[in-house]
Short mmCIF file of C-alpha atoms and ligand atoms in Angstrom, two decimals:
data_model
loop_
_atom_site.label_atom_id
_atom_site.label_comp_id
_atom_site.label_asym_id
_atom_site.label_seq_id
_atom_site.Cartn_x
_atom_site.Cartn_y
_atom_site.Cartn_z
CA MET A 175 -23.67 -37.12 -1.73
CA LYS A 176 -20.23 -36.09 -1.28
CA ALA A 177 -18.51 -32.76 -0.32
CA VAL A 178 -15.62 -31.97 -2.47
CA LYS A 179 -12.50 -30.78 -0.52
CA ILE A 180 -11.08 -27.65 -2.36
CA LYS A 181 -8.49 -26.54 0.33
CA GLU A 182 -7.51 -28.03 3.80
CA ASN A 183 -10.79 -27.89 5.78
CA ILE A 184 -12.60 -26.18 2.94
CA TYR A 185 -15.38 -27.98 1.13
CA TRP A 186 -17.54 -27.30 -1.97
CA VAL A 187 -21.14 -28.49 -0.87
CA GLY A 188 -23.17 -26.99 -3.51
CA GLY A 189 -25.86 -28.47 -5.90
CA ILE A 190 -25.51 -29.48 -9.52
CA ASP A 191 -28.50 -28.47 -11.67
CA TRP A 192 -27.80 -30.81 -14.81
CA ASN A 193 -30.97 -30.02 -16.59
CA LEU A 194 -31.20 -26.22 -16.26
CA ARG A 195 -31.74 -24.88 -19.48
CA ASN A 196 -33.29 -21.33 -18.77
CA PHE A 197 -31.90 -19.02 -16.30
CA HIS A 198 -34.35 -16.22 -16.03
CA GLY A 199 -34.35 -16.05 -19.88
CA TYR A 200 -30.70 -16.97 -20.45
CA MET A 201 -30.26 -20.21 -22.08
CA THR A 202 -27.93 -22.57 -20.19
CA GLN A 203 -27.36 -25.25 -22.43
CA ARG A 204 -24.62 -26.72 -19.96
CA GLY A 205 -26.92 -26.44 -16.99
CA SER A 206 -25.58 -24.92 -13.87
CA THR A 207 -24.35 -25.34 -10.26
CA TYR A 208 -25.20 -23.34 -7.05
CA ASN A 209 -21.83 -23.32 -5.05
CA SER A 210 -22.03 -23.48 -1.32
CA TYR A 211 -18.71 -23.69 0.63
CA LEU A 212 -18.27 -25.09 4.24
CA ILE A 213 -15.29 -23.93 6.35
CA ILE A 214 -14.39 -26.08 9.22
CA ASP A 215 -12.44 -24.16 11.78
CA GLU A 216 -13.18 -23.38 15.46
CA LYS A 217 -16.20 -21.86 14.19
CA ILE A 218 -18.20 -23.66 11.25
CA VAL A 219 -19.12 -21.33 8.36
CA LEU A 220 -21.29 -21.99 5.32
CA ILE A 221 -20.81 -19.52 2.25
CA ASP A 222 -24.10 -19.19 0.58
CA THR A 223 -26.70 -21.76 -0.02
CA VAL A 224 -28.35 -23.04 -3.11
CA LYS A 225 -31.59 -22.91 -5.06
CA HIS A 226 -34.66 -23.98 -2.82
CA TYR A 227 -35.03 -27.29 -4.65
CA MET A 228 -31.42 -28.64 -4.35
CA TYR A 229 -31.85 -28.14 -0.32
CA ASP A 230 -31.41 -31.88 0.25
CA GLU A 231 -28.35 -32.14 -1.93
CA MET A 232 -26.62 -29.31 -0.20
CA LEU A 233 -27.49 -30.80 3.30
CA SER A 234 -26.29 -34.26 2.29
CA ARG A 235 -22.96 -32.80 1.04
CA ILE A 236 -22.77 -30.72 4.26
CA SER A 237 -23.37 -34.00 6.30
CA ASP A 238 -20.54 -35.82 4.45
CA VAL A 239 -18.36 -33.60 6.46
CA ILE A 240 -20.09 -32.40 9.60
CA ASP A 241 -23.56 -32.35 11.42
CA PRO A 242 -25.13 -29.29 9.76
CA LYS A 243 -26.59 -28.19 13.18
CA LYS A 244 -23.03 -27.31 13.97
CA ILE A 245 -22.74 -24.37 11.65
CA ASN A 246 -22.14 -21.23 13.41
CA TYR A 247 -22.01 -18.48 10.69
CA VAL A 248 -23.83 -18.40 7.51
CA VAL A 249 -22.32 -15.72 4.98
CA SER A 250 -25.06 -14.65 2.51
CA ASN A 251 -22.97 -13.22 -0.14
CA HIS A 252 -26.11 -12.48 -2.34
CA VAL A 253 -29.79 -12.42 -1.76
CA GLU A 254 -30.74 -13.60 -5.14
CA MET A 255 -32.64 -16.79 -4.59
CA ASP A 256 -30.22 -19.20 -6.49
CA HIS A 257 -28.11 -18.43 -3.52
CA SER A 258 -30.44 -17.60 -0.62
CA GLY A 259 -33.40 -19.90 -1.48
CA CYS A 260 -32.51 -22.53 1.06
CA LEU A 261 -32.14 -20.14 4.13
CA PRO A 262 -35.44 -20.50 5.37
CA ARG A 263 -35.21 -24.05 5.84
CA LEU A 264 -31.50 -23.91 6.86
CA MET A 265 -32.04 -21.37 9.65
CA GLU A 266 -34.88 -23.46 10.98
CA LEU A 267 -32.22 -26.08 11.81
CA ILE A 268 -29.74 -23.70 13.01
CA PRO A 269 -31.83 -20.74 14.68
CA ASP A 270 -28.79 -19.48 16.84
CA ALA A 271 -26.47 -19.18 13.97
CA THR A 272 -25.30 -15.66 12.80
CA LEU A 273 -26.46 -14.70 9.27
CA ILE A 274 -23.73 -12.47 7.97
CA ALA A 275 -24.67 -10.22 5.16
CA SER A 276 -24.11 -6.62 3.58
CA SER A 277 -26.56 -3.95 4.72
CA PRO A 278 -28.44 -4.16 1.36
CA GLY A 279 -28.29 -7.98 1.87
CA GLU A 280 -30.09 -7.81 5.32
CA LYS A 281 -32.80 -5.68 3.95
CA GLY A 282 -33.02 -7.83 0.82
CA LEU A 283 -33.12 -11.07 2.67
CA LYS A 284 -35.95 -9.71 5.20
CA ALA A 285 -37.98 -8.61 2.08
CA HIS A 286 -37.61 -11.76 0.44
CA TYR A 287 -38.20 -14.11 3.43
CA GLY A 288 -39.69 -12.07 6.27
CA LYS A 289 -37.74 -13.57 8.87
CA GLN A 290 -35.81 -11.90 11.79
CA TRP A 291 -32.69 -14.10 11.69
CA ASN A 292 -29.61 -13.32 13.87
CA PHE A 293 -28.21 -10.82 11.35
CA LYS A 294 -24.60 -9.28 11.34
CA THR A 295 -24.12 -6.76 8.72
CA VAL A 296 -20.70 -6.18 7.21
CA LYS A 297 -19.02 -3.81 5.03
CA THR A 298 -15.65 -3.59 2.94
CA GLY A 299 -12.77 -4.12 5.34
CA ASP A 300 -14.83 -5.75 8.16
CA LYS A 301 -13.41 -9.04 9.45
CA ILE A 302 -14.62 -12.03 11.73
CA ASN A 303 -12.19 -14.39 13.44
CA ILE A 304 -13.65 -18.09 13.03
CA GLY A 305 -10.37 -19.52 14.85
CA THR A 306 -7.27 -20.04 12.57
CA ARG A 307 -8.86 -17.96 9.95
CA GLU A 308 -10.08 -14.27 9.70
CA LEU A 309 -12.74 -13.86 6.88
CA SER A 310 -12.91 -10.54 5.62
CA PHE A 311 -15.42 -8.95 3.31
CA ILE A 312 -15.44 -6.90 -0.05
CA MET A 313 -18.58 -5.15 -1.20
CA GLU A 314 -19.52 -5.94 -5.08
CA GLN A 315 -22.33 -3.61 -5.30
CA MET A 316 -24.34 -4.23 -8.64
CA VAL A 317 -22.31 -7.35 -9.47
CA HIS A 318 -24.85 -8.25 -9.70
CA TRP A 319 -27.47 -6.73 -7.27
CA PRO A 320 -27.10 -3.85 -4.78
CA ASP A 321 -26.31 -6.51 -2.00
CA ASN A 322 -23.51 -8.55 -3.64
CA MET A 323 -20.15 -8.96 -1.70
CA ALA A 324 -17.21 -11.22 -1.54
CA THR A 325 -15.68 -13.05 1.30
CA TYR A 326 -11.91 -13.62 1.50
CA SER A 327 -9.82 -15.82 3.55
CA GLU A 328 -6.07 -14.61 3.92
CA LYS A 329 -5.16 -17.95 5.21
CA ASP A 330 -6.17 -19.95 2.15
CA ALA A 331 -5.38 -17.08 -0.37
CA LEU A 332 -9.15 -17.78 -1.30
CA VAL A 333 -11.80 -15.38 -2.39
CA PHE A 334 -15.50 -16.60 -2.52
CA SER A 335 -16.62 -14.26 -5.46
CA ASN A 336 -20.25 -14.89 -5.65
CA ASP A 337 -21.61 -14.01 -9.05
CA ALA A 338 -18.31 -12.33 -10.49
CA PHE A 339 -16.20 -14.87 -12.26
CA GLY A 340 -19.21 -17.36 -12.47
CA GLN A 341 -20.12 -19.44 -15.45
CA HIS A 342 -23.28 -21.63 -15.93
CA ILE A 343 -21.71 -25.02 -16.10
CA ALA A 344 -22.99 -28.34 -14.63
CA SER A 345 -20.17 -30.90 -14.25
CA SER A 346 -18.45 -33.45 -11.84
CA GLU A 347 -15.36 -31.36 -12.13
CA ARG A 348 -14.88 -28.55 -9.81
CA ILE A 349 -11.62 -26.98 -10.56
CA ASP A 350 -10.29 -25.11 -13.80
CA THR A 351 -7.50 -27.62 -14.39
CA GLU A 352 -10.10 -30.51 -14.67
CA TYR A 353 -12.11 -28.96 -17.28
CA PRO A 354 -11.45 -27.71 -21.03
CA LEU A 355 -10.36 -24.00 -20.73
CA ASP A 356 -11.76 -22.80 -23.99
CA ILE A 357 -15.31 -23.93 -22.75
CA LEU A 358 -14.62 -22.35 -19.45
CA ILE A 359 -13.83 -18.97 -20.84
CA GLU A 360 -16.68 -19.28 -23.35
CA GLU A 361 -19.09 -19.84 -20.68
CA ALA A 362 -17.64 -17.18 -18.34
CA LYS A 363 -17.80 -14.85 -21.33
CA LYS A 364 -21.65 -15.75 -21.92
CA TYR A 365 -22.34 -15.18 -18.07
CA TYR A 366 -20.61 -11.91 -18.11
CA ALA A 367 -22.51 -10.73 -21.29
CA ASN A 368 -25.91 -11.68 -20.15
CA ILE A 369 -25.71 -10.72 -16.55
CA VAL A 370 -22.76 -8.38 -15.63
CA LEU A 371 -22.18 -6.31 -18.72
CA PRO A 372 -24.31 -3.24 -17.74
CA TYR A 373 -21.86 -3.07 -14.57
CA GLY A 374 -18.64 -2.48 -16.16
CA SER A 375 -17.50 0.43 -13.89
CA GLN A 376 -18.63 -1.60 -10.69
CA VAL A 377 -16.49 -4.61 -11.91
CA GLN A 378 -13.50 -2.29 -12.33
CA ASN A 379 -13.95 -1.08 -8.85
CA VAL A 380 -14.19 -4.82 -7.61
CA LEU A 381 -10.92 -5.73 -9.67
CA GLU A 382 -9.24 -2.76 -7.99
CA ALA A 383 -10.28 -3.72 -4.71
CA LEU A 384 -8.88 -7.35 -4.95
CA LYS A 385 -5.59 -6.13 -6.13
CA PRO A 386 -4.06 -5.95 -2.53
CA PHE A 387 -5.16 -9.45 -1.66
CA LYS A 388 -3.02 -12.65 -2.28
CA ILE A 389 -5.36 -14.89 -4.20
CA ASN A 390 -4.59 -18.27 -5.59
CA MET A 391 -8.23 -19.52 -5.87
CA ILE A 392 -11.44 -17.66 -6.83
CA ALA A 393 -14.54 -19.81 -5.88
CA PRO A 394 -17.61 -18.27 -7.59
CA SER A 395 -21.11 -18.92 -6.87
CA HIS A 396 -21.79 -20.88 -10.23
CA GLY A 397 -19.59 -23.15 -12.03
CA ILE A 398 -16.03 -24.07 -12.02
CA ILE A 399 -13.38 -22.78 -9.45
CA TRP A 400 -10.61 -20.68 -10.75
CA THR A 401 -7.03 -21.86 -9.61
CA LYS A 402 -4.34 -22.13 -12.51
CA HIS A 403 -6.17 -20.00 -15.02
CA ILE A 404 -6.85 -17.00 -12.63
CA PRO A 405 -4.63 -14.62 -14.76
CA GLU A 406 -6.74 -15.79 -17.89
CA ILE A 407 -10.26 -14.82 -16.41
CA LEU A 408 -8.91 -11.66 -14.64
CA ASN A 409 -7.50 -10.57 -18.06
CA GLU A 410 -10.93 -11.18 -19.69
CA TYR A 411 -12.78 -9.52 -17.00
CA VAL A 412 -10.49 -6.41 -17.40
CA LYS A 413 -11.22 -6.48 -21.02
CA TRP A 414 -15.06 -6.99 -20.93
CA ALA A 415 -15.64 -4.44 -17.99
CA GLY A 416 -13.77 -1.91 -20.04
CA ASN A 417 -15.94 -2.47 -23.06
CA LYS A 418 -12.66 -3.24 -25.05
CA THR A 419 -13.80 -4.85 -28.39
CA GLU A 420 -12.14 -6.64 -31.15
CA GLU A 421 -12.33 -5.69 -35.07
CA LYS A 422 -15.39 -7.84 -35.26
CA CYS A 423 -18.81 -7.55 -36.55
CA THR A 424 -21.89 -9.44 -35.39
CA ILE A 425 -24.92 -9.19 -37.81
CA VAL A 426 -28.36 -9.80 -36.31
CA TYR A 427 -31.55 -9.99 -38.27
CA ASP A 428 -35.09 -11.51 -38.89
CA THR A 429 -36.64 -11.67 -42.23
CA MET A 430 -40.18 -12.06 -43.81
CA TRP A 431 -39.49 -12.92 -47.37
CA GLU A 432 -35.59 -13.13 -47.25
CA SER A 433 -34.98 -9.44 -48.52
CA THR A 434 -33.56 -8.45 -45.02
CA GLU A 435 -31.63 -11.55 -45.02
CA LYS A 436 -30.02 -10.93 -48.41
CA ILE A 437 -29.18 -7.49 -47.09
CA ALA A 438 -27.42 -9.13 -44.23
CA TYR A 439 -25.15 -10.83 -46.35
CA ALA A 440 -24.37 -7.93 -48.42
CA VAL A 441 -23.35 -6.17 -45.05
CA ARG A 442 -21.33 -9.30 -44.38
CA ASP A 443 -19.52 -8.93 -47.66
CA ALA A 444 -18.65 -5.30 -46.83
CA PHE A 445 -17.05 -6.19 -43.55
CA GLU A 446 -15.14 -9.37 -44.74
CA ASN A 447 -13.73 -7.25 -47.75
CA LYS A 448 -12.39 -4.87 -45.04
CA ASN A 449 -10.88 -8.33 -43.40
CA ILE A 450 -13.14 -7.84 -40.28
CA SER A 451 -14.39 -10.93 -38.86
CA CYS A 452 -18.29 -11.54 -38.93
CA ARG A 453 -20.85 -13.46 -37.26
CA ILE A 454 -24.35 -13.70 -38.64
CA TYR A 455 -27.52 -14.82 -36.50
CA ASN A 456 -31.13 -15.22 -37.75
CA LEU A 457 -33.07 -14.27 -34.58
CA LYS A 458 -35.79 -17.26 -35.48
CA LEU A 459 -32.85 -19.56 -35.24
CA THR A 460 -30.53 -18.41 -32.31
CA HIS A 461 -31.44 -17.20 -28.79
CA ILE A 462 -30.60 -13.74 -27.86
CA SER A 463 -28.50 -14.91 -24.84
CA ASP A 464 -26.12 -16.76 -27.15
CA ILE A 465 -25.90 -13.66 -29.54
CA MET A 466 -24.71 -11.61 -26.69
CA THR A 467 -21.68 -13.79 -26.17
CA ASP A 468 -20.30 -12.51 -29.53
CA ILE A 469 -21.64 -8.85 -29.09
CA ILE A 470 -19.43 -8.39 -25.96
CA THR A 471 -16.25 -8.34 -28.01
CA SER A 472 -17.55 -7.18 -31.32
CA LYS A 473 -16.80 -3.54 -32.19
CA TYR A 474 -19.67 -3.64 -34.78
CA ILE A 475 -23.22 -4.46 -34.08
CA CYS A 476 -25.52 -4.40 -37.37
CA LEU A 477 -29.31 -5.23 -36.93
CA GLY A 478 -31.83 -5.88 -39.49
CA SER A 479 -35.64 -5.87 -39.68
CA PRO A 480 -38.10 -5.57 -42.41
CA THR A 481 -40.90 -3.07 -41.77
CA LEU A 482 -43.95 -4.85 -40.45
CA ASN A 483 -47.09 -2.67 -39.43
CA ASN A 484 -44.86 0.43 -39.44
CA ASN A 485 -42.72 -1.17 -37.06
CA ILE A 486 -39.92 -3.69 -36.54
CA LEU A 487 -40.54 -7.53 -36.29
CA PRO A 488 -41.15 -8.65 -32.64
CA THR A 489 -38.08 -10.81 -32.55
CA VAL A 490 -35.97 -7.89 -33.37
CA SER A 491 -37.73 -5.60 -30.91
CA ALA A 492 -37.07 -8.37 -28.18
CA PHE A 493 -33.31 -8.35 -29.10
CA LEU A 494 -33.08 -4.71 -29.24
CA THR A 495 -34.84 -4.35 -25.74
CA TYR A 496 -32.28 -7.04 -24.37
CA LEU A 497 -29.47 -5.27 -25.89
CA ARG A 498 -30.40 -1.84 -24.73
CA GLY A 499 -30.68 -3.17 -21.00
CA LEU A 500 -27.33 -4.87 -21.11
CA ALA A 501 -25.91 -1.38 -22.41
CA PRO A 502 -22.62 -2.37 -24.36
CA ARG A 503 -20.49 0.79 -24.95
CA ASN A 504 -17.85 1.98 -27.30
CA ARG A 505 -19.66 0.07 -30.29
CA THR A 506 -20.50 1.21 -33.97
CA ALA A 507 -23.79 0.12 -35.10
CA LEU A 508 -25.74 -0.15 -38.44
CA ALA A 509 -29.48 -0.63 -39.09
CA PHE A 510 -30.58 -2.34 -42.08
CA GLY A 511 -33.82 -3.75 -43.73
CA SER A 512 -36.33 -3.91 -46.48
CA PHE A 513 -39.75 -2.40 -46.70
CA GLY A 514 -42.79 -2.33 -49.12
CA TRP A 515 -44.11 1.22 -48.64
CA GLY A 516 -43.59 2.30 -45.07
CA GLY A 517 -39.84 1.64 -44.26
CA GLN A 518 -39.98 2.68 -40.61
CA SER A 519 -37.98 -0.20 -39.46
CA ILE A 520 -34.53 1.58 -39.90
CA GLY A 521 -35.52 4.69 -37.90
CA ILE A 522 -36.78 2.75 -35.11
CA ILE A 523 -33.80 0.74 -34.70
CA GLU A 524 -31.29 3.83 -35.17
CA ASN A 525 -33.30 5.81 -32.75
CA THR A 526 -32.63 3.05 -29.97
CA PHE A 527 -29.12 2.87 -31.05
CA LYS A 528 -28.70 6.76 -30.67
CA GLU A 529 -30.43 6.53 -27.16
CA MET A 530 -27.90 3.78 -26.33
CA GLY A 531 -24.95 6.01 -27.36
CA LEU A 532 -23.54 3.91 -30.08
CA ASN A 533 -21.74 5.49 -32.97
CA LEU A 534 -23.99 4.98 -36.30
CA LEU A 535 -23.04 3.99 -39.63
CA GLY A 536 -25.59 5.12 -42.22
CA GLY A 537 -28.50 2.84 -42.29
CA VAL A 538 -29.51 0.48 -45.40
CA LYS A 539 -33.04 0.67 -46.56
CA THR A 540 -34.21 -1.11 -49.70
CA GLN A 541 -37.67 -1.38 -51.32
CA TYR A 542 -39.17 -4.99 -51.86
CA ILE A 543 -36.31 -7.31 -53.04
CA PRO A 544 -32.72 -6.11 -53.64
CA ASP A 545 -31.24 -7.35 -56.81
CA LYS A 546 -27.55 -8.11 -57.24
CA GLN A 547 -26.76 -4.67 -58.48
CA LYS A 548 -28.27 -3.20 -55.38
CA LEU A 549 -26.71 -5.72 -53.11
CA LYS A 550 -23.22 -4.78 -54.53
CA GLN A 551 -24.12 -1.15 -54.08
CA ILE A 552 -24.84 -1.75 -50.35
CA THR A 553 -21.75 -3.76 -49.96
CA ASP A 554 -19.76 -0.79 -51.61
CA GLU A 555 -21.36 1.86 -49.47
CA ILE A 556 -20.86 0.25 -46.26
CA GLN A 557 -17.31 -0.72 -47.17
CA LYS A 558 -16.72 3.26 -47.87
CA GLN A 559 -18.41 3.94 -44.50
CA ILE A 560 -16.17 1.64 -42.52
CA GLY A 561 -13.15 3.17 -44.17
CA GLY A 562 -10.16 3.64 -41.68
CA ASN A 563 -7.02 1.29 -42.01
CA HIS A 564 -8.98 -1.83 -43.03
CA GLY A 565 -8.05 -3.90 -45.92
FE1 FEO B 606 -26.18 -16.23 -9.20
FE2 FEO B 606 -27.33 -12.75 -9.00
O1 FEO B 606 -27.45 -14.73 -8.54
#
């Protein structure tokens, strides 16, 4: 298999996981890549490896450029196994190579693989000379694990950003100018929403830390490499990391006998009457990771469940657990649902929203089947609550 030249003496040598459809619970309908990069200088450097089952593909691409045994340094920007999974086999091949990682990275790699490799730990500002280049390191704690870091080559104005700026896309194209920008941004958004969202302040730190560097290429550890569209992805990251939302509403629900579904559409009417754009998702039909892509920029989150056994439906519970973990901030939330005799679902959803620190609109709770008059009343009441300058 071929290596792909991305700069003079720098190659992409990763693996393309065409059929990946589930990345620890995140639906990856476009597959993904695990990006390794090979730098040919007086010293030979490999930045990250790939998932364990793509070892042969990575090695074949490295061999397209150089004998893999000539690698002097392996930089592990991140311990997670999609990037470190090939280290045990690779380090057997190059036992004298130096393995560069952050201090939590060294700890994590030892805990994962139990090996005493030739570690060198680095922190922000540390540099290594590899001949005509100096590589420097920027810690990216919690973007996505405590060990994450980026590696920067000043000579190439290139940052190997690891998980930051990644997207789950399997493609033959490697560079952003070769791939449709709208899909690229949408996948970067989905990736951020499902993986990076809880770490907004840490992302802001990284964006700040990158400011002094001249950068004309961002090479992440998944998906497409950013060149021409660096300003666009940086703008989006600033927005997402700051939890900046748009006047949009995402309505999510599950339903037993379509009463809660009827309320969902009455809720939709209220927002649309105020000229606020809506998306509606039935949890039986759409995966929670896809819904998160809309949540990330929605000012309003509305969640509906009927009451079942004094509780909420399991699908709604799963979504709420996922949403809570991803911790969106600065949102306004609304709980709604129908009930027969208990009616606990609204309170359960609202309590979680309160614990998440979201602003609440008054919840909507109807017994049995809401008729047209009741639905109109729901729409009117929510419309009043939205208030403000809308419509
Ligand atoms: Fe792509 Fe956090 O690993």
